[in-house]
mmCIF file of C-alpha atoms and ligand atoms in Angstrom:
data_model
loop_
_atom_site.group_PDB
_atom_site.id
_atom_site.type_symbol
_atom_site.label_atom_id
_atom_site.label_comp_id
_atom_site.label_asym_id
_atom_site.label_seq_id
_atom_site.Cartn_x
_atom_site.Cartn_y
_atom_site.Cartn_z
ATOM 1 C CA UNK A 1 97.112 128.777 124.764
ATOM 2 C CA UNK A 2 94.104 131.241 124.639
ATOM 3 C CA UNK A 3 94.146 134.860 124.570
ATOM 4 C CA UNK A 4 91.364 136.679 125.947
ATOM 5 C CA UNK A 5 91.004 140.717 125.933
ATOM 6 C CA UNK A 6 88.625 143.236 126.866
ATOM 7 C CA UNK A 7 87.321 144.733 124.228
ATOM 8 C CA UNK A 8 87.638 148.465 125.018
ATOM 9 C CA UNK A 9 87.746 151.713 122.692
ATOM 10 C CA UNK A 10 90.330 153.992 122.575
ATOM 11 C CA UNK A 11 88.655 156.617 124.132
ATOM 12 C CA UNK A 12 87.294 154.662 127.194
ATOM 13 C CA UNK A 13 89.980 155.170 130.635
ATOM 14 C CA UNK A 14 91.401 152.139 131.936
ATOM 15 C CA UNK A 15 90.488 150.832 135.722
ATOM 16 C CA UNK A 16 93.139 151.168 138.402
ATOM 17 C CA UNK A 17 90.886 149.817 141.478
ATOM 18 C CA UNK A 18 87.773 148.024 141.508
ATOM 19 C CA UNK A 19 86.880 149.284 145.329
ATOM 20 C CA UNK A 20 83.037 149.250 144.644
ATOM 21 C CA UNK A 21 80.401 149.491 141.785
ATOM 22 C CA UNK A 22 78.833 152.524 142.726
ATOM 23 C CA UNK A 23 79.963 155.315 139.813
ATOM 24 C CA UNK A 24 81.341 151.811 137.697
ATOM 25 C CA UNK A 25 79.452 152.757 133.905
ATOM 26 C CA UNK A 26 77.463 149.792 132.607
ATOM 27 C CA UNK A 27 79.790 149.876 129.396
ATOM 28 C CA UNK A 28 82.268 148.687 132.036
ATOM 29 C CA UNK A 29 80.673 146.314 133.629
ATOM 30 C CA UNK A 30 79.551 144.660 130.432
ATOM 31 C CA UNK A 31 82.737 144.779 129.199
ATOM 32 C CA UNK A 32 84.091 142.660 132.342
ATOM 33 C CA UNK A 33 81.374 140.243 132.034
ATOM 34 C CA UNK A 34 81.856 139.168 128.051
ATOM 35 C CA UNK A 35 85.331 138.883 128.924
ATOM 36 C CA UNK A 36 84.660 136.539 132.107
ATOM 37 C CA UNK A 37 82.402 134.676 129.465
ATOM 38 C CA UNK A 38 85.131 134.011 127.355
ATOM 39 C CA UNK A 39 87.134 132.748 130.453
ATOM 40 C CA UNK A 40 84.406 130.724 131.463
ATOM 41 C CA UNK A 41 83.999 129.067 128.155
ATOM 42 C CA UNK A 42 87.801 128.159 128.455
ATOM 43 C CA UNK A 43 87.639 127.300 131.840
ATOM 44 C CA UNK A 44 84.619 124.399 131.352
ATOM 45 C CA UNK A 45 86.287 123.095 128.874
ATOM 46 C CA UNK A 46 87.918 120.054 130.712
ATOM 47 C CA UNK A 47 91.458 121.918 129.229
ATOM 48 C CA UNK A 48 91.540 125.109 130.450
ATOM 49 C CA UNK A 49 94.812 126.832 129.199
ATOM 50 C CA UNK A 50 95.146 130.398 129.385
ATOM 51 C CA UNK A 51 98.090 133.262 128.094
ATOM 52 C CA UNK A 52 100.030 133.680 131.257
ATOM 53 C CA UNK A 53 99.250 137.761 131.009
ATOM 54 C CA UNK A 54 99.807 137.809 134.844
ATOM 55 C CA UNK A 55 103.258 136.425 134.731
ATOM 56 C CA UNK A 56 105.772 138.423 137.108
ATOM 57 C CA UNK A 57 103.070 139.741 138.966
ATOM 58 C CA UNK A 58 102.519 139.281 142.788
ATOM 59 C CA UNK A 59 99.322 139.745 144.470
ATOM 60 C CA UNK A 60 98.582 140.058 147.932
ATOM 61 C CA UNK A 61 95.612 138.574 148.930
ATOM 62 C CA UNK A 62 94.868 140.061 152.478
ATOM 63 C CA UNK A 63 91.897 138.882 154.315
ATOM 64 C CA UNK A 64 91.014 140.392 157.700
ATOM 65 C CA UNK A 65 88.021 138.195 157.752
ATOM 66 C CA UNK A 66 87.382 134.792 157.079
ATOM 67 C CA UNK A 67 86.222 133.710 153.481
ATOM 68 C CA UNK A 68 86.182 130.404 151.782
ATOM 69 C CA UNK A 69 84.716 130.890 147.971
ATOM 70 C CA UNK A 70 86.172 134.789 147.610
ATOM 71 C CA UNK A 71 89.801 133.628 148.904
ATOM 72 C CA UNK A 72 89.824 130.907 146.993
ATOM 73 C CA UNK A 73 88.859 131.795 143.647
ATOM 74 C CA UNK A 74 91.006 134.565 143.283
ATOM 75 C CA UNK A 75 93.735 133.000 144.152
ATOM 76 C CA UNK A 76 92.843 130.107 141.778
ATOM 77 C CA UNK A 77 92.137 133.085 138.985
ATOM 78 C CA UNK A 78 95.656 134.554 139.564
ATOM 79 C CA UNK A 79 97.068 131.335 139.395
ATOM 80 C CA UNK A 80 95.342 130.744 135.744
ATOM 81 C CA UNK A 81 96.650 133.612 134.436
ATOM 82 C CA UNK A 82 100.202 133.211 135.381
ATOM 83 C CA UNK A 83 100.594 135.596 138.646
ATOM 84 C CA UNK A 84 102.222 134.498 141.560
ATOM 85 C CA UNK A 85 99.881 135.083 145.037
ATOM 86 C CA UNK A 86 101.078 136.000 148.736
ATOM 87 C CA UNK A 87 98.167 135.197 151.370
ATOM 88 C CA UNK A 88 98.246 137.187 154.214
ATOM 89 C CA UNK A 89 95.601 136.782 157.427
ATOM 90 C CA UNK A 90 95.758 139.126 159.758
ATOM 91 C CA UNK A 91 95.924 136.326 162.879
ATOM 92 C CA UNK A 92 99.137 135.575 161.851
ATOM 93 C CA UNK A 93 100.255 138.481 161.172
ATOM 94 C CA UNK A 94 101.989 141.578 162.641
ATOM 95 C CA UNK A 95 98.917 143.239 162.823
ATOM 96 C CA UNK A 96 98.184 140.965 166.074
ATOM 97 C CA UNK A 97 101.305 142.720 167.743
ATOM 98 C CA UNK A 98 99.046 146.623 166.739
ATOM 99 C CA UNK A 99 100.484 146.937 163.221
ATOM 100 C CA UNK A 100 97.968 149.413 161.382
ATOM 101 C CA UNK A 101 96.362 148.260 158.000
ATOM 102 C CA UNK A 102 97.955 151.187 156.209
ATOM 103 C CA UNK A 103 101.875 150.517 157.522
ATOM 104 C CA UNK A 104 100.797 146.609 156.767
ATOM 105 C CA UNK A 105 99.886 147.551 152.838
ATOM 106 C CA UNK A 106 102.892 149.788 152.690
ATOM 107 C CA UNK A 107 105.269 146.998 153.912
ATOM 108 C CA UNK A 108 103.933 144.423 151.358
ATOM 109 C CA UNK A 109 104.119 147.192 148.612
ATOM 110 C CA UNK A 110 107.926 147.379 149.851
ATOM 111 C CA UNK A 111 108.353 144.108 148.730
ATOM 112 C CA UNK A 112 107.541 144.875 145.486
ATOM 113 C CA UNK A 113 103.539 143.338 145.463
ATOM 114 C CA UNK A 114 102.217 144.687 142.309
ATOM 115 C CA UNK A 115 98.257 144.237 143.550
ATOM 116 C CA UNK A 116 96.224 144.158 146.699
ATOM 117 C CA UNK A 117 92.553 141.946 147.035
ATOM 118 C CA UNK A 118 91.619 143.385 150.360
ATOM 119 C CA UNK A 119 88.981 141.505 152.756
ATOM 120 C CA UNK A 120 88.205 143.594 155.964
ATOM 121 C CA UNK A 121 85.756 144.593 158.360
ATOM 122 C CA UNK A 122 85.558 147.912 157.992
ATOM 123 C CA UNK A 123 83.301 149.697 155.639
ATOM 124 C CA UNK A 124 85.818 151.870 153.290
ATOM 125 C CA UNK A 125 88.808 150.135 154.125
ATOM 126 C CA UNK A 126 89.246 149.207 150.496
ATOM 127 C CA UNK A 127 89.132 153.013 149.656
ATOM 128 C CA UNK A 128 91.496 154.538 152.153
ATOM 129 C CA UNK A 129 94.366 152.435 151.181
ATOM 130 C CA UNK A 130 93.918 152.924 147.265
ATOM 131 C CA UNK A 131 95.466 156.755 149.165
ATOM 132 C CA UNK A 132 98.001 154.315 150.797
ATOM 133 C CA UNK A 133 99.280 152.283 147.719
ATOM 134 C CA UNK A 134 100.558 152.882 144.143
ATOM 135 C CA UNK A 135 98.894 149.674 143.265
ATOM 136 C CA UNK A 136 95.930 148.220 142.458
ATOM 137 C CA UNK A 137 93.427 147.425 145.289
ATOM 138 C CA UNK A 138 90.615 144.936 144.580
ATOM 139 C CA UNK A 139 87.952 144.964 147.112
ATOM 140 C CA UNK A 140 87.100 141.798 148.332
ATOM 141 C CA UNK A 141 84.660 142.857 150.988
ATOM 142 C CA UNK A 142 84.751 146.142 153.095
ATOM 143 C CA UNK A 143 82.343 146.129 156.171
ATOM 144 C CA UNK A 144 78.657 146.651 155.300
ATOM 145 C CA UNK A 145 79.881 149.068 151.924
ATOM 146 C CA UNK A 146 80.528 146.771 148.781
ATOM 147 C CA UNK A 147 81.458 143.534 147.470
ATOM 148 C CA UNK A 148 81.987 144.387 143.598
ATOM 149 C CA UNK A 149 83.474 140.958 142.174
ATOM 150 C CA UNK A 150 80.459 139.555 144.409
ATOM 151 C CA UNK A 151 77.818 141.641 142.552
ATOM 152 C CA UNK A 152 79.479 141.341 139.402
ATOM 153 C CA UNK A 153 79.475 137.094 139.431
ATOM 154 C CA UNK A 154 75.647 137.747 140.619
ATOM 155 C CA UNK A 155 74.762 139.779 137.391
ATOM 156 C CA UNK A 156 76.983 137.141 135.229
ATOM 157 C CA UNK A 157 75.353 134.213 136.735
ATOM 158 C CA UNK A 158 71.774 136.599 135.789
ATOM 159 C CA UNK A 159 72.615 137.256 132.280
ATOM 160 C CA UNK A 160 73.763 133.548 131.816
ATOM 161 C CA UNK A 161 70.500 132.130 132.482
ATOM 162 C CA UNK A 162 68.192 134.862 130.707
ATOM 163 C CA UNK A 163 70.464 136.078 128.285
ATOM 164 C CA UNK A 164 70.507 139.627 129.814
ATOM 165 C CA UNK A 165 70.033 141.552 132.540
ATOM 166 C CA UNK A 166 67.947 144.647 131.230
ATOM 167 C CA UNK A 167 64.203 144.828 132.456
ATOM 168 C CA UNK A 168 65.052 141.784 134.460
ATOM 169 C CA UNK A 169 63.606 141.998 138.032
ATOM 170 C CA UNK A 170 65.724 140.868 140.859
ATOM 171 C CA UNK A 171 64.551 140.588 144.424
ATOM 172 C CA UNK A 172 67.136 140.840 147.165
ATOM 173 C CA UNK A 173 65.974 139.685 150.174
ATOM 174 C CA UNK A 174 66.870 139.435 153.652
ATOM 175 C CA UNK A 175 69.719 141.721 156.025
ATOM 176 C CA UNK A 176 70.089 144.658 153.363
ATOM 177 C CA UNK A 177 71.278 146.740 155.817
ATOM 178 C CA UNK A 178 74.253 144.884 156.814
ATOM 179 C CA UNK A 179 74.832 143.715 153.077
ATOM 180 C CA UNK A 180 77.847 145.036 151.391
ATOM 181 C CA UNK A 181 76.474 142.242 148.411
ATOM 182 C CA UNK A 182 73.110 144.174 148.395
ATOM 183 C CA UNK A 183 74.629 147.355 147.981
ATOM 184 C CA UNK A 184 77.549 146.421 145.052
ATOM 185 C CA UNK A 185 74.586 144.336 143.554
ATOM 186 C CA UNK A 186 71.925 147.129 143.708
ATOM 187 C CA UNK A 187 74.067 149.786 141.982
ATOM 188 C CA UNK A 188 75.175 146.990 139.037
ATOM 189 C CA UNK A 189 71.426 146.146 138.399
ATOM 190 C CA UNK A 190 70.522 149.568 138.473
ATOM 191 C CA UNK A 191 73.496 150.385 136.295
ATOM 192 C CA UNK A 192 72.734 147.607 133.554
ATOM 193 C CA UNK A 193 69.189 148.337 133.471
ATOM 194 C CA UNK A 194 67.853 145.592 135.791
ATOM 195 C CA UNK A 195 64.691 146.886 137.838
ATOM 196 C CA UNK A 196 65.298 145.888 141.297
ATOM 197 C CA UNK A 197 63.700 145.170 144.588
ATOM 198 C CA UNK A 198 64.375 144.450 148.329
ATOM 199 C CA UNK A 199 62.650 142.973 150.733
ATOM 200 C CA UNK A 200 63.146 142.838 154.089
ATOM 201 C CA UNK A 201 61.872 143.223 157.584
ATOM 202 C CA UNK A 202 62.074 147.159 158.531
ATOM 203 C CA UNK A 203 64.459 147.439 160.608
ATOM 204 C CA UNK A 204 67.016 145.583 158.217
ATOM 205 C CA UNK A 205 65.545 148.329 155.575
ATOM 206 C CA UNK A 206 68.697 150.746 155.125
ATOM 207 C CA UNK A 207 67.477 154.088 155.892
ATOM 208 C CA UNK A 208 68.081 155.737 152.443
ATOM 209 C CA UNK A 209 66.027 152.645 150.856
ATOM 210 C CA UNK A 210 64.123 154.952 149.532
ATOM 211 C CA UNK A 211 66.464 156.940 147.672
ATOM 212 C CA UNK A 212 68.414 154.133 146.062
ATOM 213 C CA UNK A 213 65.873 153.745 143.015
ATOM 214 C CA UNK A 214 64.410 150.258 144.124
ATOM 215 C CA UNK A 215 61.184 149.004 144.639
ATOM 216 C CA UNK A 216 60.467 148.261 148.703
ATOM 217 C CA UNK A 217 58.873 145.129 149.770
ATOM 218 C CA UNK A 218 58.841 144.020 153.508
ATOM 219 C CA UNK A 219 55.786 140.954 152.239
ATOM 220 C CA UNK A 220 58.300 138.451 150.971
ATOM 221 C CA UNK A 221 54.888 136.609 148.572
ATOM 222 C CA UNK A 222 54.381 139.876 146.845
ATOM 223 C CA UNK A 223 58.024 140.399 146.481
ATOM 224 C CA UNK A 224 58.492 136.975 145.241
ATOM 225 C CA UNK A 225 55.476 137.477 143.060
ATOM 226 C CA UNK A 226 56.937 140.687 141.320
ATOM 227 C CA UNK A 227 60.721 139.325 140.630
ATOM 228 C CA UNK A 228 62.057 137.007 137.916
ATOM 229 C CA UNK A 229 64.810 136.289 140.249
ATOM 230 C CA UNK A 230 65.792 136.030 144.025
ATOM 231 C CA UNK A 231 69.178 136.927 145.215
ATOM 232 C CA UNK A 232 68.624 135.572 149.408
ATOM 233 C CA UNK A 233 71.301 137.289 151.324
ATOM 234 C CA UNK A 234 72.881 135.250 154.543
ATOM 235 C CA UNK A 235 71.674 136.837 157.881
ATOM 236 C CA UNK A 236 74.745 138.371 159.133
ATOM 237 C CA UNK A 237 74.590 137.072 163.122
ATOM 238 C CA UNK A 238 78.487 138.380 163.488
ATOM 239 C CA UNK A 239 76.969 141.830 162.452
ATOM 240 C CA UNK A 240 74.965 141.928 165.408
ATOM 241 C CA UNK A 241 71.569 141.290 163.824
ATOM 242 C CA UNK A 242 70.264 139.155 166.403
ATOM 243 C CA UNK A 243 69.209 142.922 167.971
ATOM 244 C CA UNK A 244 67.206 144.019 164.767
ATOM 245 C CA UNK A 245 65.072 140.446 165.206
ATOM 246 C CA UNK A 246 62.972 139.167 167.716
ATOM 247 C CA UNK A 247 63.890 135.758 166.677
ATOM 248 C CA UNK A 248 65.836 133.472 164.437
ATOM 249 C CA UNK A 249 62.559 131.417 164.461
ATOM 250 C CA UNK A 250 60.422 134.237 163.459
ATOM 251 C CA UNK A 251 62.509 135.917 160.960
ATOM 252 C CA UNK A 252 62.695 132.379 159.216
ATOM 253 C CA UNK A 253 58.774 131.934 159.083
ATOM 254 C CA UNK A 254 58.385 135.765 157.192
ATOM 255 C CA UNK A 255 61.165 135.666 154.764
ATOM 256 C CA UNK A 256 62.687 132.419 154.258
ATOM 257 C CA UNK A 257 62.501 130.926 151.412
ATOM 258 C CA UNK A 258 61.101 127.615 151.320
ATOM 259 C CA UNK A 259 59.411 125.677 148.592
ATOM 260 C CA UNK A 260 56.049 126.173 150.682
ATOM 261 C CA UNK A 261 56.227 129.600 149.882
ATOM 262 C CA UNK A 262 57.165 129.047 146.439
ATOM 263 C CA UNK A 263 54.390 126.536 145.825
ATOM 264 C CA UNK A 264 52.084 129.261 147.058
ATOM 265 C CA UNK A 265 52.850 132.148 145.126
ATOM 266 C CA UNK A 266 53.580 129.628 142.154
ATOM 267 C CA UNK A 267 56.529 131.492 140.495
ATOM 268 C CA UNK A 268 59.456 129.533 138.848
ATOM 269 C CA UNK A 269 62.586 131.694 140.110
ATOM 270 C CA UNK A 270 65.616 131.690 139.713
ATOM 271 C CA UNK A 271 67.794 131.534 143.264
ATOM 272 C CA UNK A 272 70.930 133.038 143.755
ATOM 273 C CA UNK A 273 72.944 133.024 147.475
ATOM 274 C CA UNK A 274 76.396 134.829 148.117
ATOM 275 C CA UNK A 275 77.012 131.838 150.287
ATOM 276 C CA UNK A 276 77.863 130.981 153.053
ATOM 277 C CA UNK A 277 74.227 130.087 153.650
ATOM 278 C CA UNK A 278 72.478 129.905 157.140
ATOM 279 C CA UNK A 279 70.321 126.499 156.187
ATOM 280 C CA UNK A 280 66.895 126.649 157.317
ATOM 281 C CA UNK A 281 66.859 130.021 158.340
ATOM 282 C CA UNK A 282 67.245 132.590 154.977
ATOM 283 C CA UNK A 283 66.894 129.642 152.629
ATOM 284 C CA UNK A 284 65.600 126.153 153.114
ATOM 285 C CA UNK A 285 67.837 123.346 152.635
ATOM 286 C CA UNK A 286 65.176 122.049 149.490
ATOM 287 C CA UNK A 287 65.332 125.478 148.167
ATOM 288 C CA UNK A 288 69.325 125.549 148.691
ATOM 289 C CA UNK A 289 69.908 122.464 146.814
ATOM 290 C CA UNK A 290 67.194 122.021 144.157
ATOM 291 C CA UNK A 291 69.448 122.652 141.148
ATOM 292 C CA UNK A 292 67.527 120.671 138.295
ATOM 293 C CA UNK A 293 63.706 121.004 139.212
ATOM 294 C CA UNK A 294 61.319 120.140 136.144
ATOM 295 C CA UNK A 295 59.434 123.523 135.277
ATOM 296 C CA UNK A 296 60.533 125.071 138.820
ATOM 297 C CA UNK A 297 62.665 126.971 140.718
ATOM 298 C CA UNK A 298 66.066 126.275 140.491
ATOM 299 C CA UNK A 299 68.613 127.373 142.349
ATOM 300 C CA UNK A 300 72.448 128.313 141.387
ATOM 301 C CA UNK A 301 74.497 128.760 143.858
ATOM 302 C CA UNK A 302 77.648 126.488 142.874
ATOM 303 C CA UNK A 303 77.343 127.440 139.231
ATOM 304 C CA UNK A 304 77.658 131.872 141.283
ATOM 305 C CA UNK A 305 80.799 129.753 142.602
ATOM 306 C CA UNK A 306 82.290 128.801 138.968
ATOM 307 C CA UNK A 307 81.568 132.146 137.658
ATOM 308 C CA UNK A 308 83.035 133.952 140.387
ATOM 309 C CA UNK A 309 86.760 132.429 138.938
ATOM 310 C CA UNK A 310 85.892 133.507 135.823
ATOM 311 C CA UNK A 311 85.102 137.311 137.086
ATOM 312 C CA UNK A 312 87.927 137.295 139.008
ATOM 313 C CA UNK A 313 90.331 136.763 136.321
ATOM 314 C CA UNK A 314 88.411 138.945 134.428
ATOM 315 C CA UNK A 315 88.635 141.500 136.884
ATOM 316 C CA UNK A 316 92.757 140.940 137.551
ATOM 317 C CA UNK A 317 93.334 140.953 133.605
ATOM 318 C CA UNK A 318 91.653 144.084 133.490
ATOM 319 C CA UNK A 319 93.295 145.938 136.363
ATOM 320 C CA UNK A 320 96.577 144.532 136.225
ATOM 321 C CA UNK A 321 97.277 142.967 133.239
ATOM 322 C CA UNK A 322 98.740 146.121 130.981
ATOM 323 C CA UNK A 323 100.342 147.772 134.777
HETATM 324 N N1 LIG B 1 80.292 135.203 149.126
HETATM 325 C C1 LIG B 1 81.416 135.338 149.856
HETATM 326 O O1 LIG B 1 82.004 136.427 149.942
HETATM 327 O O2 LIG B 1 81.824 134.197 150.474
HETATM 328 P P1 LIG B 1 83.141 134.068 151.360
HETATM 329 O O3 LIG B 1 82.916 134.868 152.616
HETATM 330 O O4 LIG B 1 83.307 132.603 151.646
HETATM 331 O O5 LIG B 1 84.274 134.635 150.583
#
């Protein structure tokens, strides 16, 4: 059975919530992803075994929105490292008879839940309830604010493939404004050094863009032909941004990504998604899928998937681990 640690000084203060990466030091964040590198080695190994340094510990997974890879691979990560998981969705829950999220947290915390990974709508909700809780809150998507375990299996899957993430430049293109993965990933990068751009039509430009420290493209060939890497974010139709486009039709002709378009400005990137994708619209299903082109772009997105467990245990071990 494997032991993994983070490898932290003395002097350096533990994390009690991961709620965002904005304010997260890149010591921090480095130290989470050579310890989710370590997992991941163990994990791809065809016989992953792990120390159970979760055992006795209950974690609430509590999604107020739907998810399929951020649901799933924490509660596979919690499961590797011994902890027991309760999944709550808020459709069958009390919260369809007007329970609030705060007396819903403090009920589970009554029953003796030693973490929360909270999914919800609104932007901050992850925040307000670390006021709420004595335990650990994970944020597992708030609104349009942050994604952090999102941002931080972005930037592992980055430093995987070019063996860091300083001086790299990373592209993010698409609906920045709605993007709580923009924002968690634009703080890492920044944070670790990364130079960073976004791209996007105007009105899906957030409108302190140019106070975030990023370089602004809305010309999707120049941006492609300054990055080293794309990170395409899914147009958020639920988010209402259908009103910031004149079309789907149109929006997909400017800043899809297509292998036309990467033909043309002849740049071998590397393509990263959050997932779930919109085919044909933000990405083209060529572009989506081309995982082993000769000498050309290649796309990722199922390897972000495997390295998301690995974060996420990384993450939990870090947070919860010495509670
Ligand atoms: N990337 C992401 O958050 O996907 P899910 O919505 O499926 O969790």
């Amino acid at each position: 059975m494997k032991k993994f640690f983070l490898k932290r000084s003395k002097q350096e203060q533990k994390l009690k919530h991961l709620t965002g990466l904005c304010n997260i030091p890149a010591s921090e964040i480095t130290l989470l992803l050579d310890l989710a590198a370590d997992f991941k080695r163990e994990l791809i190994s065809g016989n992953p075994s792990f120390e159970q340094s979760l055992r006795n510990k209950r974690i609430a997974l509590v999604f107020f929105e739907n998810s399929t890879r951020t649901r799933f691979s924490f509660e596979i990560a919690a499961r590797h490292l011994g902890a027991g998981t309760l999944n709550f969705s808020a459709s069958s829950s009390s919260v369809s008879k007007g329970e609030t999220l705060g007396d819903t947290i403090k009920n589970l915390e009554a029953m003796q839940v030693d973490g929360f990974v909270l999914r919800h709508p609104s932007s901050g909700a992850a925040d307000l309830i670390t006021g709420i809780t004595s335990k650990t809150v994970i944020n597992a998507g708030d609104g349009s604010h942050e994604h952090p375990t999102q941002a931080l299996l972005d930037m592992f899957t980055l430093r995987d493939y070019f063996g860091k993430i300083e001086k790299l430049k990373v592209v993010i293109i698409g609906d920045v404004l709605h993007s709580r993965v923009a924002r968690s990933n634009i703080y890492g990068l920044l944070a670790t050094g990364a130079d960073v751009g976004i791209c996007c039509p105007v009105t899906l430009m957030p409108p302190d863009a140019d106070r975030l420290g990023v370089t602004l493209f809305t010309d999707l060939d120049r941006a492609i032909t300054w990055a080293d890497s794309a990170i395409v974010l899914r147009l958020q139709l639920e988010r209402a941004t259908g009103g910031y486009l004149p079309s789907l039709e149109e929006y997909s002709v400017h800043y899809g990504l297509t292998d036309e378009r990467l033909e043309r400005t002849q740049k071998h990137l590397l393509v990263l998604h959050p997932g779930p994708i919109n085919r044909e619209i933000e990405i083209s299903n060529h572009v989506a899928d081309r995982i082993q082109p000769p000498g050309y772009s290649k796309s990722v997105l199922l390897e972000q998937v495997t390295n998301g467990v690995a974060i996420r245990m990384a993450v939990m071990q870090t947070l919860l681990a010495q509670q």
